[in-house]
């Protein structure tokens, strides 16, 4: 079932989505939580005992502090990559999902490697020693791959890229955008040769380049209040990186001190 605006407003007893800070949707048979794209101010969210498979809609909930996801259908810990930018997230309950696997120690260390700022995981307090071990023993979480949009054609020809693939932009188009932004043009060696298919590294480089170009270009059209929203989001993102760096630094120092004492 898709979580609708009407249901959210009814449960929260609110008149608009942006004012909601706490929401309990325990046991609502939910499969689609895309509504949270429009709820950036949510702080405490209970989604336990549902059929949720993706955490992508939560990536923009930058004020989220507590998230309860027990007994859902999250199959891969790669979904946690959508929570990396949530610097205020301190409490996560993920137990009894398929992604937890059969090795509780490996599961816990992998989650903490991805989200080292957590203070409580599955109702158990996170220690500095755990975070330090997670950095070396936890598995690195990668961003989940997007589902393939194009199926192989019946004539055996290879799939074509989607219409909005950033790599479809030509070098001239890209540099024209950069010129409008007052930026230096990209050199030709930053573009994969047309005679050979682009590698994964080529794609990642081009996507980052086009994303930055698009963001800067859009800034010209934003009003003051809209620019303040962008500014706040950027500050929260930078703060998250700073917090994670400090957590990792302190955890490593604690582990070194413990090793010396031992």
PDB file of C-alpha atoms in Angstrom:
ATOM      1  CA  UNK A   1       0.000   0.000   0.000  1.00  0.00           C
ATOM      2  CA  UNK A   2       1.169   3.517  -0.787  1.00  0.00           C
ATOM      3  CA  UNK A   3       1.385   5.908   2.136  1.00  0.00           C
ATOM      4  CA  UNK A   4      -0.839   8.805   1.098  1.00  0.00           C
ATOM      5  CA  UNK A   5      -0.902  12.431   2.137  1.00  0.00           C
ATOM      6  CA  UNK A   6      -4.414  11.973   3.523  1.00  0.00           C
ATOM      7  CA  UNK A   7      -3.341   9.100   5.773  1.00  0.00           C
ATOM      8  CA  UNK A   8      -0.243  10.952   6.995  1.00  0.00           C
ATOM      9  CA  UNK A   9      -2.196  14.092   7.891  1.00  0.00           C
ATOM     10  CA  UNK A  10      -4.832  12.027   9.657  1.00  0.00           C
ATOM     11  CA  UNK A  11      -2.312  10.073  11.743  1.00  0.00           C
ATOM     12  CA  UNK A  12      -0.265  13.159  12.619  1.00  0.00           C
ATOM     13  CA  UNK A  13      -3.357  15.338  13.154  1.00  0.00           C
ATOM     14  CA  UNK A  14      -1.686  18.024  11.062  1.00  0.00           C
ATOM     15  CA  UNK A  15      -2.758  20.372   8.280  1.00  0.00           C
ATOM     16  CA  UNK A  16       0.391  20.165   6.139  1.00  0.00           C
ATOM     17  CA  UNK A  17       3.249  17.725   5.597  1.00  0.00           C
ATOM     18  CA  UNK A  18       6.137  20.095   6.327  1.00  0.00           C
ATOM     19  CA  UNK A  19       4.966  20.785   9.885  1.00  0.00           C
ATOM     20  CA  UNK A  20       5.033  17.104  10.886  1.00  0.00           C
ATOM     21  CA  UNK A  21       7.914  16.105  13.164  1.00  0.00           C
ATOM     22  CA  UNK A  22       6.663  12.779  14.534  1.00  0.00           C
ATOM     23  CA  UNK A  23       4.758  10.033  12.734  1.00  0.00           C
ATOM     24  CA  UNK A  24       3.771   6.485  13.692  1.00  0.00           C
ATOM     25  CA  UNK A  25       2.790   4.168  10.817  1.00  0.00           C
ATOM     26  CA  UNK A  26       3.339   0.858  12.612  1.00  0.00           C
ATOM     27  CA  UNK A  27       1.658  -2.100  10.925  1.00  0.00           C
ATOM     28  CA  UNK A  28      -0.005  -0.248   8.038  1.00  0.00           C
ATOM     29  CA  UNK A  29       0.963  -2.750   5.310  1.00  0.00           C
ATOM     30  CA  UNK A  30       3.020  -0.072   3.565  1.00  0.00           C
ATOM     31  CA  UNK A  31       5.120  -0.754   0.473  1.00  0.00           C
ATOM     32  CA  UNK A  32       5.535   2.784  -0.942  1.00  0.00           C
ATOM     33  CA  UNK A  33       6.833   5.620   1.269  1.00  0.00           C
ATOM     34  CA  UNK A  34       7.601   8.161  -1.462  1.00  0.00           C
ATOM     35  CA  UNK A  35       5.552  10.729   0.500  1.00  0.00           C
ATOM     36  CA  UNK A  36       8.601  11.397   2.708  1.00  0.00           C
ATOM     37  CA  UNK A  37      10.235  13.273  -0.152  1.00  0.00           C
ATOM     38  CA  UNK A  38       7.809  16.046   0.858  1.00  0.00           C
ATOM     39  CA  UNK A  39       8.442  15.782   4.607  1.00  0.00           C
ATOM     40  CA  UNK A  40      11.924  17.234   5.234  1.00  0.00           C
ATOM     41  CA  UNK A  41      11.215  18.182   8.868  1.00  0.00           C
ATOM     42  CA  UNK A  42      10.279  14.738  10.190  1.00  0.00           C
ATOM     43  CA  UNK A  43      12.336  13.901  13.306  1.00  0.00           C
ATOM     44  CA  UNK A  44      10.911  10.669  14.735  1.00  0.00           C
ATOM     45  CA  UNK A  45       9.516   8.077  12.338  1.00  0.00           C
ATOM     46  CA  UNK A  46       8.029   4.655  13.105  1.00  0.00           C
ATOM     47  CA  UNK A  47       7.585   2.359  10.101  1.00  0.00           C
ATOM     48  CA  UNK A  48       7.933  -1.030  11.781  1.00  0.00           C
ATOM     49  CA  UNK A  49       5.903  -4.088  10.711  1.00  0.00           C
ATOM     50  CA  UNK A  50       5.290  -3.091   7.082  1.00  0.00           C
ATOM     51  CA  UNK A  51       6.511  -4.319   3.677  1.00  0.00           C
ATOM     52  CA  UNK A  52       8.952  -1.527   2.824  1.00  0.00           C
ATOM     53  CA  UNK A  53      11.823  -2.460   0.490  1.00  0.00           C
ATOM     54  CA  UNK A  54      13.551   0.868  -0.266  1.00  0.00           C
ATOM     55  CA  UNK A  55      14.806   3.698   1.952  1.00  0.00           C
ATOM     56  CA  UNK A  56      15.516   6.096  -0.922  1.00  0.00           C
ATOM     57  CA  UNK A  57      12.601   8.468  -0.072  1.00  0.00           C
ATOM     58  CA  UNK A  58      14.186   9.153   3.329  1.00  0.00           C
ATOM     59  CA  UNK A  59      17.418  10.587   1.913  1.00  0.00           C
ATOM     60  CA  UNK A  60      16.140  14.165   2.159  1.00  0.00           C
ATOM     61  CA  UNK A  61      14.794  13.926   5.723  1.00  0.00           C
ATOM     62  CA  UNK A  62      17.800  15.756   7.130  1.00  0.00           C
ATOM     63  CA  UNK A  63      16.252  16.350  10.568  1.00  0.00           C
ATOM     64  CA  UNK A  64      15.499  12.685  11.190  1.00  0.00           C
ATOM     65  CA  UNK A  65      16.766  11.607  14.631  1.00  0.00           C
ATOM     66  CA  UNK A  66      15.004   8.295  15.260  1.00  0.00           C
ATOM     67  CA  UNK A  67      13.982   5.716  12.652  1.00  0.00           C
ATOM     68  CA  UNK A  68      12.178   2.463  13.453  1.00  0.00           C
ATOM     69  CA  UNK A  69      12.096  -0.101  10.613  1.00  0.00           C
ATOM     70  CA  UNK A  70      11.804  -3.446  12.421  1.00  0.00           C
ATOM     71  CA  UNK A  71      10.110  -6.271  10.489  1.00  0.00           C
ATOM     72  CA  UNK A  72      10.010  -4.898   6.953  1.00  0.00           C
ATOM     73  CA  UNK A  73      11.212  -6.343   3.640  1.00  0.00           C
ATOM     74  CA  UNK A  74      14.552  -4.545   3.272  1.00  0.00           C
ATOM     75  CA  UNK A  75      16.676  -7.154   1.529  1.00  0.00           C
ATOM     76  CA  UNK A  76      20.058  -5.408   1.281  1.00  0.00           C
ATOM     77  CA  UNK A  77      22.148  -3.287   3.620  1.00  0.00           C
ATOM     78  CA  UNK A  78      23.006  -1.174   0.577  1.00  0.00           C
ATOM     79  CA  UNK A  79      19.734   0.657   1.303  1.00  0.00           C
ATOM     80  CA  UNK A  80      21.544   2.249   4.247  1.00  0.00           C
ATOM     81  CA  UNK A  81      23.497   4.374   1.773  1.00  0.00           C
ATOM     82  CA  UNK A  82      20.351   6.530   1.502  1.00  0.00           C
ATOM     83  CA  UNK A  83      20.737   7.398   5.197  1.00  0.00           C
ATOM     84  CA  UNK A  84      24.361   8.522   5.076  1.00  0.00           C
ATOM     85  CA  UNK A  85      23.449  12.193   4.687  1.00  0.00           C
ATOM     86  CA  UNK A  86      21.226  12.144   7.792  1.00  0.00           C
ATOM     87  CA  UNK A  87      23.703  13.620  10.249  1.00  0.00           C
ATOM     88  CA  UNK A  88      21.153  13.899  13.068  1.00  0.00           C
ATOM     89  CA  UNK A  89      20.137  10.228  12.945  1.00  0.00           C
ATOM     90  CA  UNK A  90      21.039   8.718  16.338  1.00  0.00           C
ATOM     91  CA  UNK A  91      18.590   5.832  16.751  1.00  0.00           C
ATOM     92  CA  UNK A  92      17.948   3.089  14.187  1.00  0.00           C
ATOM     93  CA  UNK A  93      15.952  -0.111  14.659  1.00  0.00           C
ATOM     94  CA  UNK A  94      16.430  -2.396  11.650  1.00  0.00           C
ATOM     95  CA  UNK A  95      16.194  -5.859  13.203  1.00  0.00           C
ATOM     96  CA  UNK A  96      14.064  -8.650  11.680  1.00  0.00           C
ATOM     97  CA  UNK A  97      14.642  -7.520   8.084  1.00  0.00           C
ATOM     98  CA  UNK A  98      16.072  -9.900   5.458  1.00  0.00           C
ATOM     99  CA  UNK A  99      19.181  -7.698   5.199  1.00  0.00           C
ATOM    100  CA  UNK A 100      20.178  -8.582   8.759  1.00  0.00           C
ATOM    101  CA  UNK A 101      21.346 -12.035   7.646  1.00  0.00           C
ATOM    102  CA  UNK A 102      22.407 -14.825   9.975  1.00  0.00           C
ATOM    103  CA  UNK A 103      25.560 -13.252  11.435  1.00  0.00           C
ATOM    104  CA  UNK A 104      24.499 -10.579  13.964  1.00  0.00           C
ATOM    105  CA  UNK A 105      28.074  -9.400  14.564  1.00  0.00           C
ATOM    106  CA  UNK A 106      28.796  -8.859  10.854  1.00  0.00           C
ATOM    107  CA  UNK A 107      25.439  -7.138  10.407  1.00  0.00           C
ATOM    108  CA  UNK A 108      25.976  -4.764  13.309  1.00  0.00           C
ATOM    109  CA  UNK A 109      29.530  -3.812  12.308  1.00  0.00           C
ATOM    110  CA  UNK A 110      28.467  -3.226   8.695  1.00  0.00           C
ATOM    111  CA  UNK A 111      25.644  -0.904   9.750  1.00  0.00           C
ATOM    112  CA  UNK A 112      27.979   1.054  12.044  1.00  0.00           C
ATOM    113  CA  UNK A 113      30.621   1.374   9.354  1.00  0.00           C
ATOM    114  CA  UNK A 114      28.017   3.002   7.120  1.00  0.00           C
ATOM    115  CA  UNK A 115      26.405   5.064   9.913  1.00  0.00           C
ATOM    116  CA  UNK A 116      29.104   5.675  12.548  1.00  0.00           C
ATOM    117  CA  UNK A 117      27.147   8.528  14.153  1.00  0.00           C
ATOM    118  CA  UNK A 118      24.452   6.176  15.506  1.00  0.00           C
ATOM    119  CA  UNK A 119      24.113   6.096  19.283  1.00  0.00           C
ATOM    120  CA  UNK A 120      21.670   3.181  19.454  1.00  0.00           C
ATOM    121  CA  UNK A 121      21.134   0.314  16.996  1.00  0.00           C
ATOM    122  CA  UNK A 122      18.312  -2.207  17.477  1.00  0.00           C
ATOM    123  CA  UNK A 123      17.717  -0.959  21.009  1.00  0.00           C
ATOM    124  CA  UNK A 124      21.360  -1.537  21.985  1.00  0.00           C
ATOM    125  CA  UNK A 125      23.722   1.306  22.830  1.00  0.00           C
ATOM    126  CA  UNK A 126      26.577   1.788  20.369  1.00  0.00           C
ATOM    127  CA  UNK A 127      30.048   1.989  21.941  1.00  0.00           C
ATOM    128  CA  UNK A 128      33.139   3.733  20.633  1.00  0.00           C
ATOM    129  CA  UNK A 129      34.912   0.371  20.566  1.00  0.00           C
ATOM    130  CA  UNK A 130      32.215  -0.992  18.248  1.00  0.00           C
ATOM    131  CA  UNK A 131      32.577   1.930  15.864  1.00  0.00           C
ATOM    132  CA  UNK A 132      36.351   1.474  15.817  1.00  0.00           C
ATOM    133  CA  UNK A 133      35.982  -2.243  14.998  1.00  0.00           C
ATOM    134  CA  UNK A 134      33.341  -1.469  12.400  1.00  0.00           C
ATOM    135  CA  UNK A 135      35.820   0.640  10.431  1.00  0.00           C
ATOM    136  CA  UNK A 136      38.052  -2.396   9.909  1.00  0.00           C
ATOM    137  CA  UNK A 137      35.699  -5.394  10.194  1.00  0.00           C
ATOM    138  CA  UNK A 138      32.417  -4.044   8.835  1.00  0.00           C
ATOM    139  CA  UNK A 139      31.605  -4.493   5.179  1.00  0.00           C
ATOM    140  CA  UNK A 140      31.579  -1.364   3.023  1.00  0.00           C
ATOM    141  CA  UNK A 141      28.045  -0.463   1.958  1.00  0.00           C
ATOM    142  CA  UNK A 142      27.624   0.580  -1.665  1.00  0.00           C
ATOM    143  CA  UNK A 143      24.794   2.529  -3.242  1.00  0.00           C
ATOM    144  CA  UNK A 144      22.118   0.162  -4.585  1.00  0.00           C
ATOM    145  CA  UNK A 145      22.046  -0.131  -8.341  1.00  0.00           C
ATOM    146  CA  UNK A 146      19.065   1.331 -10.133  1.00  0.00           C
ATOM    147  CA  UNK A 147      16.732  -1.138 -11.857  1.00  0.00           C
ATOM    148  CA  UNK A 148      17.323  -1.591 -15.559  1.00  0.00           C
ATOM    149  CA  UNK A 149      14.815   0.503 -17.502  1.00  0.00           C
ATOM    150  CA  UNK A 150      15.451  -0.878 -20.970  1.00  0.00           C
ATOM    151  CA  UNK A 151      15.023  -4.528 -21.850  1.00  0.00           C
ATOM    152  CA  UNK A 152      17.116  -6.180 -24.571  1.00  0.00           C
ATOM    153  CA  UNK A 153      15.590  -5.718 -27.992  1.00  0.00           C
ATOM    154  CA  UNK A 154      14.310  -8.704 -29.946  1.00  0.00           C
ATOM    155  CA  UNK A 155      16.774  -8.099 -32.769  1.00  0.00           C
ATOM    156  CA  UNK A 156      19.752  -8.617 -30.489  1.00  0.00           C
ATOM    157  CA  UNK A 157      20.893  -4.991 -30.558  1.00  0.00           C
ATOM    158  CA  UNK A 158      22.400  -3.636 -27.330  1.00  0.00           C
ATOM    159  CA  UNK A 159      20.305  -1.473 -25.037  1.00  0.00           C
ATOM    160  CA  UNK A 160      20.369   2.256 -25.589  1.00  0.00           C
ATOM    161  CA  UNK A 161      20.901   4.678 -22.731  1.00  0.00           C
ATOM    162  CA  UNK A 162      17.882   6.358 -21.207  1.00  0.00           C
ATOM    163  CA  UNK A 163      16.889   9.740 -22.548  1.00  0.00           C
ATOM    164  CA  UNK A 164      18.103  11.553 -19.442  1.00  0.00           C
ATOM    165  CA  UNK A 165      21.469   9.854 -19.101  1.00  0.00           C
ATOM    166  CA  UNK A 166      24.044  12.611 -18.396  1.00  0.00           C
ATOM    167  CA  UNK A 167      26.460  10.951 -20.790  1.00  0.00           C
ATOM    168  CA  UNK A 168      24.130  11.824 -23.644  1.00  0.00           C
ATOM    169  CA  UNK A 169      25.285  15.414 -23.308  1.00  0.00           C
ATOM    170  CA  UNK A 170      28.013  16.272 -25.786  1.00  0.00           C
ATOM    171  CA  UNK A 171      31.243  17.999 -24.860  1.00  0.00           C
ATOM    172  CA  UNK A 172      30.045  21.184 -26.575  1.00  0.00           C
ATOM    173  CA  UNK A 173      26.769  21.180 -24.628  1.00  0.00           C
ATOM    174  CA  UNK A 174      28.550  20.629 -21.333  1.00  0.00           C
ATOM    175  CA  UNK A 175      31.071  23.389 -21.885  1.00  0.00           C
ATOM    176  CA  UNK A 176      28.333  25.762 -23.029  1.00  0.00           C
ATOM    177  CA  UNK A 177      26.656  25.321 -19.648  1.00  0.00           C
ATOM    178  CA  UNK A 178      29.943  25.859 -17.840  1.00  0.00           C
ATOM    179  CA  UNK A 179      30.564  29.006 -19.883  1.00  0.00           C
ATOM    180  CA  UNK A 180      27.211  30.415 -18.750  1.00  0.00           C
ATOM    181  CA  UNK A 181      28.233  29.750 -15.165  1.00  0.00           C
ATOM    182  CA  UNK A 182      31.583  31.489 -15.582  1.00  0.00           C
ATOM    183  CA  UNK A 183      33.439  28.196 -15.171  1.00  0.00           C
ATOM    184  CA  UNK A 184      36.370  26.845 -17.134  1.00  0.00           C
ATOM    185  CA  UNK A 185      35.492  24.369 -19.912  1.00  0.00           C
ATOM    186  CA  UNK A 186      36.309  20.717 -19.373  1.00  0.00           C
ATOM    187  CA  UNK A 187      39.271  19.440 -21.403  1.00  0.00           C
ATOM    188  CA  UNK A 188      38.606  16.847 -24.083  1.00  0.00           C
ATOM    189  CA  UNK A 189      40.297  14.084 -22.087  1.00  0.00           C
ATOM    190  CA  UNK A 190      37.476  14.289 -19.520  1.00  0.00           C
ATOM    191  CA  UNK A 191      35.074  12.871 -22.099  1.00  0.00           C
ATOM    192  CA  UNK A 192      35.178   9.179 -23.024  1.00  0.00           C
ATOM    193  CA  UNK A 193      36.120   8.507 -26.661  1.00  0.00           C
ATOM    194  CA  UNK A 194      33.098   8.137 -28.894  1.00  0.00           C
ATOM    195  CA  UNK A 195      34.621   5.059 -30.506  1.00  0.00           C
ATOM    196  CA  UNK A 196      34.596   3.051 -27.262  1.00  0.00           C
ATOM    197  CA  UNK A 197      31.870   2.474 -24.648  1.00  0.00           C
ATOM    198  CA  UNK A 198      32.306   4.544 -21.462  1.00  0.00           C
ATOM    199  CA  UNK A 199      33.599   2.779 -18.370  1.00  0.00           C
ATOM    200  CA  UNK A 200      31.960   2.953 -14.963  1.00  0.00           C
ATOM    201  CA  UNK A 201      34.579   5.525 -13.925  1.00  0.00           C
ATOM    202  CA  UNK A 202      33.709   7.620 -16.990  1.00  0.00           C
ATOM    203  CA  UNK A 203      30.034   7.520 -16.076  1.00  0.00           C
ATOM    204  CA  UNK A 204      30.611   8.487 -12.449  1.00  0.00           C
ATOM    205  CA  UNK A 205      32.856  11.382 -13.477  1.00  0.00           C
ATOM    206  CA  UNK A 206      30.388  12.710 -16.030  1.00  0.00           C
ATOM    207  CA  UNK A 207      27.392  12.357 -13.726  1.00  0.00           C
ATOM    208  CA  UNK A 208      29.156  14.336 -10.991  1.00  0.00           C
ATOM    209  CA  UNK A 209      30.188  17.006 -13.475  1.00  0.00           C
ATOM    210  CA  UNK A 210      26.692  17.390 -14.915  1.00  0.00           C
ATOM    211  CA  UNK A 211      25.077  17.345 -11.492  1.00  0.00           C
ATOM    212  CA  UNK A 212      27.262  20.223 -10.328  1.00  0.00           C
ATOM    213  CA  UNK A 213      26.644  22.135 -13.554  1.00  0.00           C
ATOM    214  CA  UNK A 214      22.889  21.691 -13.235  1.00  0.00           C
ATOM    215  CA  UNK A 215      22.805  22.794  -9.601  1.00  0.00           C
ATOM    216  CA  UNK A 216      24.831  25.923 -10.245  1.00  0.00           C
ATOM    217  CA  UNK A 217      22.778  26.775 -13.305  1.00  0.00           C
ATOM    218  CA  UNK A 218      19.526  26.442 -11.376  1.00  0.00           C
ATOM    219  CA  UNK A 219      20.764  28.756  -8.627  1.00  0.00           C
ATOM    220  CA  UNK A 220      20.317  31.686 -10.992  1.00  0.00           C
ATOM    221  CA  UNK A 221      16.547  31.130 -11.051  1.00  0.00           C
ATOM    222  CA  UNK A 222      15.996  30.795  -7.299  1.00  0.00           C
ATOM    223  CA  UNK A 223      14.570  33.489  -5.042  1.00  0.00           C
ATOM    224  CA  UNK A 224      16.053  34.452  -1.677  1.00  0.00           C
ATOM    225  CA  UNK A 225      13.877  32.096   0.398  1.00  0.00           C
ATOM    226  CA  UNK A 226      14.633  29.221  -1.968  1.00  0.00           C
ATOM    227  CA  UNK A 227      18.358  29.941  -1.811  1.00  0.00           C
ATOM    228  CA  UNK A 228      18.135  29.779   1.988  1.00  0.00           C
ATOM    229  CA  UNK A 229      16.728  26.249   1.712  1.00  0.00           C
ATOM    230  CA  UNK A 230      19.653  25.233  -0.512  1.00  0.00           C
ATOM    231  CA  UNK A 231      22.095  26.919   1.875  1.00  0.00           C
ATOM    232  CA  UNK A 232      20.667  25.055   4.886  1.00  0.00           C
ATOM    233  CA  UNK A 233      20.757  21.707   3.075  1.00  0.00           C
ATOM    234  CA  UNK A 234      24.379  22.280   2.048  1.00  0.00           C
ATOM    235  CA  UNK A 235      25.338  23.227   5.604  1.00  0.00           C
ATOM    236  CA  UNK A 236      23.685  20.084   6.989  1.00  0.00           C
ATOM    237  CA  UNK A 237      25.509  17.974   4.412  1.00  0.00           C
ATOM    238  CA  UNK A 238      28.881  19.514   5.295  1.00  0.00           C
ATOM    239  CA  UNK A 239      28.149  19.147   9.002  1.00  0.00           C
ATOM    240  CA  UNK A 240      27.454  15.459   8.469  1.00  0.00           C
ATOM    241  CA  UNK A 241      30.873  14.957   6.830  1.00  0.00           C
ATOM    242  CA  UNK A 242      32.545  16.840   9.703  1.00  0.00           C
ATOM    243  CA  UNK A 243      30.712  14.819  12.361  1.00  0.00           C
ATOM    244  CA  UNK A 244      31.566  11.507  10.719  1.00  0.00           C
ATOM    245  CA  UNK A 245      35.234  12.506  10.446  1.00  0.00           C
ATOM    246  CA  UNK A 246      35.333  13.380  14.149  1.00  0.00           C
ATOM    247  CA  UNK A 247      33.568  10.143  15.135  1.00  0.00           C
ATOM    248  CA  UNK A 248      35.994   8.063  13.090  1.00  0.00           C
ATOM    249  CA  UNK A 249      38.986   9.986  14.471  1.00  0.00           C
ATOM    250  CA  UNK A 250      37.854   9.564  18.103  1.00  0.00           C
ATOM    251  CA  UNK A 251      37.025   5.890  17.598  1.00  0.00           C
ATOM    252  CA  UNK A 252      40.444   5.142  16.107  1.00  0.00           C
ATOM    253  CA  UNK A 253      42.132   7.001  18.948  1.00  0.00           C
ATOM    254  CA  UNK A 254      40.121   5.004  21.505  1.00  0.00           C
ATOM    255  CA  UNK A 255      41.081   1.744  19.796  1.00  0.00           C
ATOM    256  CA  UNK A 256      44.795   2.716  19.737  1.00  0.00           C
ATOM    257  CA  UNK A 257      44.684   3.584  23.438  1.00  0.00           C
ATOM    258  CA  UNK A 258      43.002   0.257  24.229  1.00  0.00           C
ATOM    259  CA  UNK A 259      45.598  -1.642  22.174  1.00  0.00           C
ATOM    260  CA  UNK A 260      48.426   0.110  24.033  1.00  0.00           C
ATOM    261  CA  UNK A 261      46.863  -0.678  27.435  1.00  0.00           C
ATOM    262  CA  UNK A 262      46.457  -4.319  26.424  1.00  0.00           C
TER     263      UNK A 262
END
